[in-house]
């Protein structure tokens, strides 16, 4: 017999393992062997190795508690992945697993000394101990951080491929146990699409590991019958190894399966995830070898492992007796069933236990688990007679054992129901929180709904399946018998399975090493509300998220304060139900990127690209270290020769219809009704508060057709705003956002006409035939084009807008036509400099969310006699008030000072009077120029103001009249 | 299939696919269709590519003709021009020449050409629409430059709905999304018009989305298709799949 088989039981035990496939893996550097289907924990226990982890605070040895991944006792490190659950993670050939949260080795943790000082670290000590005297936190922080956290994150871990997927269903059933399978089968009869999910590798739930009768045969028979029916239903999609981690509004479910996040939209959802067994509280209840009864049953039936040689079972329900029978069947000597209740339950299972000769000790409790050196494993139990709720006679009898099982009660696995908005209320009859109200299109069945008798569970499942299918719009079949409220829940859960020990270490929250004394002290400190106690003590904040401590939290408070549990609720249950990896969140992130038709031409020409909204634009052409020189040369090329810039990203809107001019009159500050066909005019848009939100030009190509440009980042909002207002005004106008449909090039500079004429023969480009601010429809390089004579950069220039798919051909044609003239592409940085020389603002850079046209010194753009435009009333009101700031042009002639940056402050004494919005070293006028907000009494040309730049240094700017360059505008009108 | 001649290379033509460099990089074989360069195949042979298309294929159809009209009077004017357009919106109405008139709204039609890509009807409509000389102008909608505003990709194959489930929140499975239905939705975090247009009994979906995002969307689709062994497929295979070539 190999090591892997030393603790193994013969089939049929071991439902999940394939004994024909041996798998080697390592734990803490030592090689082990298990079977395919084993988890790390089951394979190690099969090899006789129990120690899996160290506890968070006291570094106490820990091992399997639930064998269902419900606790934090089995967290291990697998390569770069910290905090993997050893009782859920399958083994794989060569898998290298390590423990975590120790100094030295898992077996011999040098940090375990801290437990000796446990009494000096009561709950809340953290908040009290390290903050006084002032400044001491800095000293303590490094020690605390060194001990905080569990696994180790590898910041250089390789990227894995995670994905996301939408799923759709009429009915989703969460939980593939008896209730869930019965529900799915019934729901499927209505013909709709059903998704049945279960977080385990096989359907069956408790049918696979629990015992429902004396013989232990019924569960397997029911499981076979249900799984066959599920498989036969073509419209049930089974998703095993998949967990529902969140249930959001409108039945949006988050499912995690492998490396995929499924986003499910379901018409109806049935929660049938069962219940979570709860531990008892006694001294050393965390020592390896102390586990839930269901954990022992899982080890036996799912993994074929004998969990011990001699066991004691602490019970308060019939399931404890079932555990004793299962242990006995597995060859474990059962030293006794220690029943907290004065009388054993009325159950055939009790009779069966007696027939096996297993001692039953009613009215007794295990008060302490005895352990081997180093607390590595349980070696015995102290049993005392119960004298009252949580009290015993103090006369301990020792029972040697290497396994203690706890079967003292349950709580509904209702986390996702809480997410959905279900209401629960404590039920004194069953000593559990029970479902009181469900939101629309939500259903529950099985022990999640308080049913424990198997027949009742199946009946609930069938009815919930029928009801959910009907709710989802499926064809209505015959209604299954409506189940009565199951009385089987009574007696399942003990109201106070807590036996505090004078020496402590009676853990209520295993994740956070919180004992009964910790909770009492916290409540005594005044934190007598479950939410407050949670935050003060950290109960329920560990990896198991209160699955075993949330109800205990409420019970302790009720007991200490005398409040009624029925009037109290557990702490808020928030998604995710189980941890979700960052990979699940990050997998398949969409990051749209817009590229112009000429994008690759820019790359080929050596452009450094920059992001503008979703667009990529060329910042300048050259390497990073050539930046300043490249920008300077690009600016001078435009001023002295000819340059071309890709302006495809600028917004373009076709506004057409008999009311087009009236529409623009209402949308913008200027007037457009009298604008001639073939002409353009500046547009300035304000919002209803009168703030500047966008600008551009309106080009009248037909009496009823305006082509309106907008800023790159603003066009989508402008389009939405136009649609919104047109829906109100119902003018006879149509608006189309054609931004993506047009590529654009601005060719600018004194030789622009000369270049364009080479490829635009059909249109008279002379200044008289096509003057400044004129617009024409033309053909350029054989491509139909819209030509705009605009002057953003202040030189003779033409914007050429062509169908996007022909943009690259236009670019190529301009490069070729301009070759002799030495045409040069220029980027956004040069354009910003050129426009600043002309004193043109950039909305969003030189304006903010409050800037009015008057503050921006643009009264010329506001029509005074129009009856209405959006924001006009607000602009008028603001203009009637004293202005608090004004945008001015400034210059700095001292070349030794650095160029101010955007948002450097304008200060006067101890007052902030404004800020710089734009500034550059102008190659054209050979000085620093810029725009800045200043106080109105600082805004006259010739006045100076102070700018605080980086490092607190003050430099002086002088207000100048705009523009800095070509004040008469002769160059753009050539 | 021979590689494209120099004159057929997209870089030598006025109208160019935004992703022609990407397609060149994966061995696109260009052919002239309706005066523009279209990737007819990717060097795997038409039989293989047709088989790929049955499983999962991605076809670049952006160079093919399309147009659009919107605004008051659009549908009546188009009907007057001989188009067949029904009442419900979000339906693709097939035309006599195999074109599809996508009714995006009660006053908005997006026209895509047939795979033959003659462009005849689309050119006729574009020519027929003119600004009237005198007011009041008859209500006949307004042309919209759909050939340049939207890229046109077609996803084919039985597993296409599974791929879409990774990038789009609309249930596009054939039993939930009938043939010729239109979804105006978000795919890969960008606005998209998705039209089901089965070909030869195989599910096929046209994806019409922002032209400037062509390269991004093409990459997204290929990446999402990888787990289904999806592959780029040429127009020739698509025509074969549709029984038109």
mmCIF file of N, CA, C and O in Angstrom, chain A residues 507-590:
data_model
loop_
_atom_site.group_PDB
_atom_site.id
_atom_site.type_symbol
_atom_site.label_atom_id
_atom_site.label_comp_id
_atom_site.label_asym_id
_atom_site.label_seq_id
_atom_site.Cartn_x
_atom_site.Cartn_y
_atom_site.Cartn_z
ATOM 1 N N UNK A 507 -12.538 29.458 19.964
ATOM 2 C CA UNK A 507 -12.652 30.363 18.823
ATOM 3 C C UNK A 507 -14.072 30.446 18.256
ATOM 4 O O UNK A 507 -14.718 29.432 18.027
ATOM 5 N N UNK A 508 -14.485 31.700 18.045
ATOM 6 C CA UNK A 508 -15.769 31.980 17.396
ATOM 7 C C UNK A 508 -15.526 32.294 15.924
ATOM 8 O O UNK A 508 -16.271 31.875 15.057
ATOM 9 N N UNK A 509 -14.470 33.028 15.667
ATOM 10 C CA UNK A 509 -14.091 33.353 14.293
ATOM 11 C C UNK A 509 -12.674 32.827 14.071
ATOM 12 O O UNK A 509 -11.716 33.357 14.629
ATOM 13 N N UNK A 510 -12.571 31.784 13.251
ATOM 14 C CA UNK A 510 -11.283 31.129 13.045
ATOM 15 C C UNK A 510 -10.361 32.007 12.204
ATOM 16 O O UNK A 510 -9.144 32.008 12.387
ATOM 17 N N UNK A 511 -10.935 32.764 11.265
ATOM 18 C CA UNK A 511 -10.104 33.592 10.378
ATOM 19 C C UNK A 511 -9.312 34.619 11.161
ATOM 20 O O UNK A 511 -8.160 34.904 10.860
ATOM 21 N N UNK A 512 -10.000 35.233 12.120
ATOM 22 C CA UNK A 512 -9.420 36.373 12.807
ATOM 23 C C UNK A 512 -8.954 36.012 14.213
ATOM 24 O O UNK A 512 -8.626 36.909 14.999
ATOM 25 N N UNK A 513 -8.973 34.712 14.552
ATOM 26 C CA UNK A 513 -8.548 34.259 15.877
ATOM 27 C C UNK A 513 -9.303 34.978 16.993
ATOM 28 O O UNK A 513 -8.713 35.436 17.976
ATOM 29 N N UNK A 514 -10.604 35.101 16.815
ATOM 30 C CA UNK A 514 -11.423 35.781 17.817
ATOM 31 C C UNK A 514 -12.097 34.760 18.716
ATOM 32 O O UNK A 514 -12.742 33.816 18.234
ATOM 33 N N UNK A 515 -11.948 34.959 20.015
ATOM 34 C CA UNK A 515 -12.524 34.033 20.980
ATOM 35 C C UNK A 515 -13.784 34.628 21.598
ATOM 36 O O UNK A 515 -14.110 35.801 21.374
ATOM 37 N N UNK A 516 -14.437 33.814 22.410
ATOM 38 C CA UNK A 516 -15.672 34.304 23.032
ATOM 39 C C UNK A 516 -15.385 35.508 23.919
ATOM 40 O O UNK A 516 -16.164 36.457 23.989
ATOM 41 N N UNK A 517 -14.214 35.498 24.565
ATOM 42 C CA UNK A 517 -13.863 36.616 25.441
ATOM 43 C C UNK A 517 -13.672 37.895 24.634
ATOM 44 O O UNK A 517 -14.045 38.990 25.080
ATOM 45 N N UNK A 518 -13.090 37.756 23.460
ATOM 46 C CA UNK A 518 -12.889 38.936 22.605
ATOM 47 C C UNK A 518 -14.227 39.603 22.300
ATOM 48 O O UNK A 518 -14.358 40.831 22.341
ATOM 49 N N UNK A 519 -15.217 38.781 21.967
ATOM 50 C CA UNK A 519 -16.513 39.360 21.611
ATOM 51 C C UNK A 519 -17.170 40.002 22.826
ATOM 52 O O UNK A 519 -17.737 41.101 22.740
ATOM 53 N N UNK A 520 -17.081 39.330 23.945
ATOM 54 C CA UNK A 520 -17.676 39.912 25.165
ATOM 55 C C UNK A 520 -17.013 41.241 25.497
ATOM 56 O O UNK A 520 -17.679 42.205 25.882
ATOM 57 N N UNK A 521 -15.695 41.291 25.371
ATOM 58 C CA UNK A 521 -14.987 42.547 25.664
ATOM 59 C C UNK A 521 -15.387 43.648 24.691
ATOM 60 O O UNK A 521 -15.529 44.809 25.067
ATOM 61 N N UNK A 522 -15.542 43.270 23.447
ATOM 62 C CA UNK A 522 -15.945 44.259 22.447
ATOM 63 C C UNK A 522 -17.311 44.828 22.748
ATOM 64 O O UNK A 522 -17.534 46.044 22.654
ATOM 65 N N UNK A 523 -18.211 43.958 23.130
ATOM 66 C CA UNK A 523 -19.567 44.414 23.475
ATOM 67 C C UNK A 523 -19.508 45.294 24.720
ATOM 68 O O UNK A 523 -20.161 46.341 24.801
ATOM 69 N N UNK A 524 -18.660 44.882 25.692
ATOM 70 C CA UNK A 524 -18.512 45.675 26.912
ATOM 71 C C UNK A 524 -17.919 47.045 26.616
ATOM 72 O O UNK A 524 -18.181 48.027 27.321
ATOM 73 N N UNK A 525 -17.113 47.121 25.556
ATOM 74 C CA UNK A 525 -16.542 48.418 25.164
ATOM 75 C C UNK A 525 -17.576 49.320 24.512
ATOM 76 O O UNK A 525 -17.274 50.455 24.134
ATOM 77 N N UNK A 526 -18.783 48.801 24.322
ATOM 78 C CA UNK A 526 -19.857 49.633 23.765
ATOM 79 C C UNK A 526 -20.233 49.312 22.340
ATOM 80 O O UNK A 526 -21.135 49.928 21.783
ATOM 81 N N UNK A 527 -19.548 48.356 21.749
ATOM 82 C CA UNK A 527 -19.850 48.021 20.350
ATOM 83 C C UNK A 527 -20.901 46.913 20.325
ATOM 84 O O UNK A 527 -20.620 45.770 20.028
ATOM 85 N N UNK A 528 -22.105 47.289 20.686
ATOM 86 C CA UNK A 528 -23.154 46.303 20.921
ATOM 87 C C UNK A 528 -24.158 46.216 19.773
ATOM 88 O O UNK A 528 -25.306 45.871 19.962
ATOM 89 N N UNK A 529 -23.696 46.555 18.604
ATOM 90 C CA UNK A 529 -24.483 46.375 17.383
ATOM 91 C C UNK A 529 -23.654 45.485 16.462
ATOM 92 O O UNK A 529 -22.428 45.642 16.405
ATOM 93 N N UNK A 530 -24.293 44.534 15.758
ATOM 94 C CA UNK A 530 -23.495 43.614 14.944
ATOM 95 C C UNK A 530 -22.550 44.314 13.974
ATOM 96 O O UNK A 530 -21.408 43.882 13.774
ATOM 97 N N UNK A 531 -23.009 45.407 13.345
ATOM 98 C CA UNK A 531 -22.137 46.110 12.397
ATOM 99 C C UNK A 531 -20.956 46.763 13.122
ATOM 100 O O UNK A 531 -19.833 46.771 12.620
ATOM 101 N N UNK A 532 -21.233 47.305 14.305
ATOM 102 C CA UNK A 532 -20.156 47.956 15.052
ATOM 103 C C UNK A 532 -19.165 46.929 15.571
ATOM 104 O O UNK A 532 -17.949 47.116 15.495
ATOM 105 N N UNK A 533 -19.711 45.834 16.114
ATOM 106 C CA UNK A 533 -18.819 44.811 16.667
ATOM 107 C C UNK A 533 -17.955 44.204 15.560
ATOM 108 O O UNK A 533 -16.790 43.877 15.771
ATOM 109 N N UNK A 534 -18.545 44.093 14.368
ATOM 110 C CA UNK A 534 -17.783 43.564 13.235
ATOM 111 C C UNK A 534 -16.572 44.451 12.957
ATOM 112 O O UNK A 534 -15.449 43.983 12.801
ATOM 113 N N UNK A 535 -16.828 45.747 12.924
ATOM 114 C CA UNK A 535 -15.733 46.661 12.584
ATOM 115 C C UNK A 535 -14.714 46.788 13.710
ATOM 116 O O UNK A 535 -13.529 46.990 13.460
ATOM 117 N N UNK A 536 -15.184 46.677 14.937
ATOM 118 C CA UNK A 536 -14.284 46.819 16.077
ATOM 119 C C UNK A 536 -13.426 45.570 16.276
ATOM 120 O O UNK A 536 -12.229 45.655 16.505
ATOM 121 N N UNK A 537 -14.089 44.416 16.132
ATOM 122 C CA UNK A 537 -13.375 43.176 16.442
ATOM 123 C C UNK A 537 -12.838 42.488 15.195
ATOM 124 O O UNK A 537 -12.012 41.612 15.289
ATOM 125 N N UNK A 538 -13.326 42.882 14.032
ATOM 126 C CA UNK A 538 -13.052 42.259 12.721
ATOM 127 C C UNK A 538 -13.748 40.904 12.570
ATOM 128 O O UNK A 538 -13.413 40.149 11.659
ATOM 129 N N UNK A 539 -14.717 40.598 13.393
ATOM 130 C CA UNK A 539 -15.435 39.331 13.232
ATOM 131 C C UNK A 539 -16.165 39.331 11.880
ATOM 132 O O UNK A 539 -16.814 40.308 11.503
ATOM 133 N N UNK A 540 -15.991 38.271 11.166
ATOM 134 C CA UNK A 540 -16.660 38.141 9.869
ATOM 135 C C UNK A 540 -15.950 38.848 8.737
ATOM 136 O O UNK A 540 -16.438 38.857 7.612
ATOM 137 N N UNK A 541 -14.799 39.437 9.009
ATOM 138 C CA UNK A 541 -14.118 40.199 7.957
ATOM 139 C C UNK A 541 -13.010 39.394 7.287
ATOM 140 O O UNK A 541 -12.348 39.894 6.387
ATOM 141 N N UNK A 542 -12.816 38.159 7.733
ATOM 142 C CA UNK A 542 -11.761 37.333 7.140
ATOM 143 C C UNK A 542 -12.234 36.624 5.894
ATOM 144 O O UNK A 542 -13.319 36.901 5.366
ATOM 145 N N UNK A 543 -11.411 35.690 5.404
ATOM 146 C CA UNK A 543 -11.730 35.022 4.137
ATOM 147 C C UNK A 543 -13.075 34.313 4.128
ATOM 148 O O UNK A 543 -13.701 34.193 3.082
ATOM 149 N N UNK A 544 -13.552 33.814 5.278
ATOM 150 C CA UNK A 544 -14.832 33.102 5.237
ATOM 151 C C UNK A 544 -16.016 34.049 5.375
ATOM 152 O O UNK A 544 -17.163 33.623 5.330
ATOM 153 N N UNK A 545 -15.731 35.343 5.509
ATOM 154 C CA UNK A 545 -16.764 36.375 5.411
ATOM 155 C C UNK A 545 -17.995 36.082 6.275
ATOM 156 O O UNK A 545 -19.134 36.247 5.842
ATOM 157 N N UNK A 546 -17.718 35.602 7.466
ATOM 158 C CA UNK A 546 -18.798 35.425 8.422
ATOM 159 C C UNK A 546 -19.659 34.194 8.224
ATOM 160 O O UNK A 546 -20.697 34.052 8.871
ATOM 161 N N UNK A 547 -19.236 33.312 7.338
ATOM 162 C CA UNK A 547 -20.082 32.121 7.104
ATOM 163 C C UNK A 547 -20.255 31.311 8.386
ATOM 164 O O UNK A 547 -21.246 30.614 8.546
ATOM 165 N N UNK A 548 -19.246 31.366 9.280
ATOM 166 C CA UNK A 548 -19.359 30.625 10.540
ATOM 167 C C UNK A 548 -19.447 31.535 11.751
ATOM 168 O O UNK A 548 -19.510 31.053 12.872
ATOM 169 N N UNK A 549 -19.419 32.838 11.527
ATOM 170 C CA UNK A 549 -19.376 33.738 12.679
ATOM 171 C C UNK A 549 -20.435 34.839 12.658
ATOM 172 O O UNK A 549 -20.637 35.499 13.674
ATOM 173 N N UNK A 550 -21.112 35.014 11.526
ATOM 174 C CA UNK A 550 -22.075 36.120 11.449
ATOM 175 C C UNK A 550 -23.220 35.913 12.430
ATOM 176 O O UNK A 550 -23.643 36.843 13.127
ATOM 177 N N UNK A 551 -23.736 34.694 12.477
ATOM 178 C CA UNK A 551 -24.845 34.429 13.398
ATOM 179 C C UNK A 551 -24.337 34.454 14.831
ATOM 180 O O UNK A 551 -25.005 34.972 15.736
ATOM 181 N N UNK A 552 -23.135 33.940 15.049
ATOM 182 C CA UNK A 552 -22.560 33.966 16.399
ATOM 183 C C UNK A 552 -22.414 35.391 16.889
ATOM 184 O O UNK A 552 -22.645 35.686 18.075
ATOM 185 N N UNK A 553 -22.023 36.288 16.002
ATOM 186 C CA UNK A 553 -21.896 37.709 16.344
ATOM 187 C C UNK A 553 -23.205 38.217 16.940
ATOM 188 O O UNK A 553 -23.237 38.812 18.033
ATOM 189 N N UNK A 554 -24.301 37.936 16.245
ATOM 190 C CA UNK A 554 -25.605 38.422 16.707
ATOM 191 C C UNK A 554 -25.999 37.733 18.016
ATOM 192 O O UNK A 554 -26.515 38.369 18.947
ATOM 193 N N UNK A 555 -25.713 36.436 18.089
ATOM 194 C CA UNK A 555 -26.096 35.703 19.315
ATOM 195 C C UNK A 555 -25.354 36.248 20.535
ATOM 196 O O UNK A 555 -25.929 36.379 21.630
ATOM 197 N N UNK A 556 -24.069 36.527 20.357
ATOM 198 C CA UNK A 556 -23.304 37.057 21.498
ATOM 199 C C UNK A 556 -23.882 38.390 21.959
ATOM 200 O O UNK A 556 -24.019 38.641 23.160
ATOM 201 N N UNK A 557 -24.202 39.252 21.002
ATOM 202 C CA UNK A 557 -24.728 40.577 21.378
ATOM 203 C C UNK A 557 -26.090 40.426 22.059
ATOM 204 O O UNK A 557 -26.368 41.052 23.093
ATOM 205 N N UNK A 558 -26.944 39.565 21.481
ATOM 206 C CA UNK A 558 -28.265 39.369 22.081
ATOM 207 C C UNK A 558 -28.125 38.851 23.509
ATOM 208 O O UNK A 558 -28.829 39.301 24.426
ATOM 209 N N UNK A 559 -27.193 37.954 23.663
ATOM 210 C CA UNK A 559 -27.026 37.346 24.988
ATOM 211 C C UNK A 559 -26.481 38.363 25.995
ATOM 212 O O UNK A 559 -26.937 38.435 27.143
ATOM 213 N N UNK A 560 -25.502 39.162 25.549
ATOM 214 C CA UNK A 560 -24.862 40.102 26.466
ATOM 215 C C UNK A 560 -25.753 41.308 26.772
ATOM 216 O O UNK A 560 -25.616 41.932 27.818
ATOM 217 N N UNK A 561 -26.632 41.636 25.838
ATOM 218 C CA UNK A 561 -27.444 42.852 26.016
ATOM 219 C C UNK A 561 -28.895 42.546 26.345
ATOM 220 O O UNK A 561 -29.676 43.462 26.605
ATOM 221 N N UNK A 562 -29.262 41.280 26.273
ATOM 222 C CA UNK A 562 -30.631 40.912 26.588
ATOM 223 C C UNK A 562 -31.626 41.234 25.489
ATOM 224 O O UNK A 562 -32.833 41.243 25.715
ATOM 225 N N UNK A 563 -31.134 41.513 24.298
ATOM 226 C CA UNK A 563 -32.056 41.821 23.209
ATOM 227 C C UNK A 563 -32.604 40.544 22.567
ATOM 228 O O UNK A 563 -32.008 39.470 22.704
ATOM 229 N N UNK A 564 -33.703 40.717 21.862
ATOM 230 C CA UNK A 564 -34.342 39.587 21.191
ATOM 231 C C UNK A 564 -33.695 39.383 19.820
ATOM 232 O O UNK A 564 -33.653 40.312 19.008
ATOM 233 N N UNK A 565 -33.226 38.178 19.585
ATOM 234 C CA UNK A 565 -32.599 37.883 18.292
ATOM 235 C C UNK A 565 -33.527 38.176 17.128
ATOM 236 O O UNK A 565 -33.076 38.552 16.041
ATOM 237 N N UNK A 566 -34.823 37.974 17.336
ATOM 238 C CA UNK A 566 -35.770 38.174 16.234
ATOM 239 C C UNK A 566 -35.819 39.622 15.786
ATOM 240 O O UNK A 566 -36.278 39.921 14.689
ATOM 241 N N UNK A 567 -35.333 40.508 16.645
ATOM 242 C CA UNK A 567 -35.324 41.926 16.276
ATOM 243 C C UNK A 567 -33.976 42.356 15.722
ATOM 244 O O UNK A 567 -33.761 43.527 15.444
ATOM 245 N N UNK A 568 -33.084 41.398 15.559
ATOM 246 C CA UNK A 568 -31.737 41.745 15.097
ATOM 247 C C UNK A 568 -31.432 41.013 13.789
ATOM 248 O O UNK A 568 -31.937 39.918 13.545
ATOM 249 N N UNK A 569 -30.594 41.621 13.001
ATOM 250 C CA UNK A 569 -30.198 40.950 11.760
ATOM 251 C C UNK A 569 -28.688 40.806 11.722
ATOM 252 O O UNK A 569 -27.964 41.522 12.418
ATOM 253 N N UNK A 570 -28.257 39.882 10.888
ATOM 254 C CA UNK A 570 -26.809 39.709 10.734
ATOM 255 C C UNK A 570 -26.257 40.894 9.954
ATOM 256 O O UNK A 570 -27.007 41.676 9.360
ATOM 257 N N UNK A 571 -24.952 41.015 9.947
ATOM 258 C CA UNK A 571 -24.322 42.136 9.237
ATOM 259 C C UNK A 571 -24.607 42.019 7.747
ATOM 260 O O UNK A 571 -24.903 40.948 7.229
ATOM 261 N N UNK A 572 -24.494 43.155 7.071
ATOM 262 C CA UNK A 572 -24.823 43.204 5.641
ATOM 263 C C UNK A 572 -23.966 42.221 4.849
ATOM 264 O O UNK A 572 -22.754 42.159 5.035
ATOM 265 N N UNK A 573 -24.631 41.458 4.026
ATOM 266 C CA UNK A 573 -23.935 40.486 3.181
ATOM 267 C C UNK A 573 -23.726 41.133 1.809
ATOM 268 O O UNK A 573 -24.688 41.395 1.100
ATOM 269 N N UNK A 574 -22.496 41.352 1.476
ATOM 270 C CA UNK A 574 -22.210 42.024 0.203
ATOM 271 C C UNK A 574 -21.496 41.068 -0.746
ATOM 272 O O UNK A 574 -20.794 40.176 -0.314
ATOM 273 N N UNK A 575 -21.676 41.317 -2.046
ATOM 274 C CA UNK A 575 -20.908 40.534 -3.013
ATOM 275 C C UNK A 575 -19.422 40.881 -2.870
ATOM 276 O O UNK A 575 -19.103 41.991 -2.447
ATOM 277 N N UNK A 576 -18.515 40.022 -3.239
ATOM 278 C CA UNK A 576 -18.784 38.683 -3.768
ATOM 279 C C UNK A 576 -18.917 37.650 -2.657
ATOM 280 O O UNK A 576 -18.318 37.784 -1.597
ATOM 281 N N UNK A 577 -19.708 36.622 -2.950
ATOM 282 C CA UNK A 577 -19.915 35.535 -2.002
ATOM 283 C C UNK A 577 -18.603 34.794 -1.759
ATOM 284 O O UNK A 577 -18.302 34.386 -0.644
ATOM 285 N N UNK A 578 -17.848 34.594 -2.791
ATOM 286 C CA UNK A 578 -16.504 34.029 -2.661
ATOM 287 C C UNK A 578 -15.515 35.000 -3.286
ATOM 288 O O UNK A 578 -15.901 35.805 -4.123
ATOM 289 N N UNK A 579 -14.248 34.905 -2.908
ATOM 290 C CA UNK A 579 -13.276 35.837 -3.499
ATOM 291 C C UNK A 579 -13.237 35.724 -5.020
ATOM 292 O O UNK A 579 -13.314 34.630 -5.586
ATOM 293 N N UNK A 580 -13.166 36.871 -5.659
ATOM 294 C CA UNK A 580 -12.988 36.907 -7.108
ATOM 295 C C UNK A 580 -11.579 37.403 -7.389
ATOM 296 O O UNK A 580 -11.119 38.348 -6.766
ATOM 297 N N UNK A 581 -10.940 36.778 -8.321
ATOM 298 C CA UNK A 581 -9.561 37.182 -8.623
ATOM 299 C C UNK A 581 -9.573 38.463 -9.443
ATOM 300 O O UNK A 581 -10.503 38.728 -10.199
ATOM 301 N N UNK A 582 -8.486 39.208 -9.307
ATOM 302 C CA UNK A 582 -8.353 40.400 -10.147
ATOM 303 C C UNK A 582 -8.435 40.011 -11.617
ATOM 304 O O UNK A 582 -8.930 40.768 -12.444
ATOM 305 N N UNK A 583 -7.935 38.828 -11.920
ATOM 306 C CA UNK A 583 -7.991 38.373 -13.310
ATOM 307 C C UNK A 583 -9.418 38.310 -13.821
ATOM 308 O O UNK A 583 -9.685 38.636 -14.981
ATOM 309 N N UNK A 584 -10.340 37.886 -12.964
ATOM 310 C CA UNK A 584 -11.737 37.818 -13.396
ATOM 311 C C UNK A 584 -12.280 39.210 -13.684
ATOM 312 O O UNK A 584 -13.091 39.395 -14.592
ATOM 313 N N UNK A 585 -11.843 40.169 -12.889
ATOM 314 C CA UNK A 585 -12.300 41.539 -13.129
ATOM 315 C C UNK A 585 -11.623 42.122 -14.366
ATOM 316 O O UNK A 585 -12.229 42.827 -15.164
ATOM 317 N N UNK A 586 -10.348 41.817 -14.499
ATOM 318 C CA UNK A 586 -9.562 42.457 -15.559
ATOM 319 C C UNK A 586 -9.703 41.738 -16.894
ATOM 320 O O UNK A 586 -9.481 42.344 -17.942
ATOM 321 N N UNK A 587 -10.086 40.470 -16.860
ATOM 322 C CA UNK A 587 -10.112 39.704 -18.103
ATOM 323 C C UNK A 587 -10.998 40.316 -19.157
ATOM 324 O O UNK A 587 -12.087 40.781 -18.860
ATOM 325 N N UNK A 588 -10.536 40.327 -20.370
ATOM 326 C CA UNK A 588 -11.241 40.920 -21.512
ATOM 327 C C UNK A 588 -11.785 42.303 -21.174
ATOM 328 O O UNK A 588 -12.984 42.549 -21.133
ATOM 329 N N UNK A 589 -10.862 43.177 -20.878
ATOM 330 C CA UNK A 589 -11.223 44.585 -20.718
ATOM 331 C C UNK A 589 -11.196 45.227 -22.096
ATOM 332 O O UNK A 589 -10.278 45.006 -22.876
ATOM 333 N N UNK A 590 -12.208 45.980 -22.392
ATOM 334 C CA UNK A 590 -12.261 46.644 -23.699
ATOM 335 C C UNK A 590 -11.778 48.087 -23.548
ATOM 336 O O UNK A 590 -12.261 48.815 -22.689
#
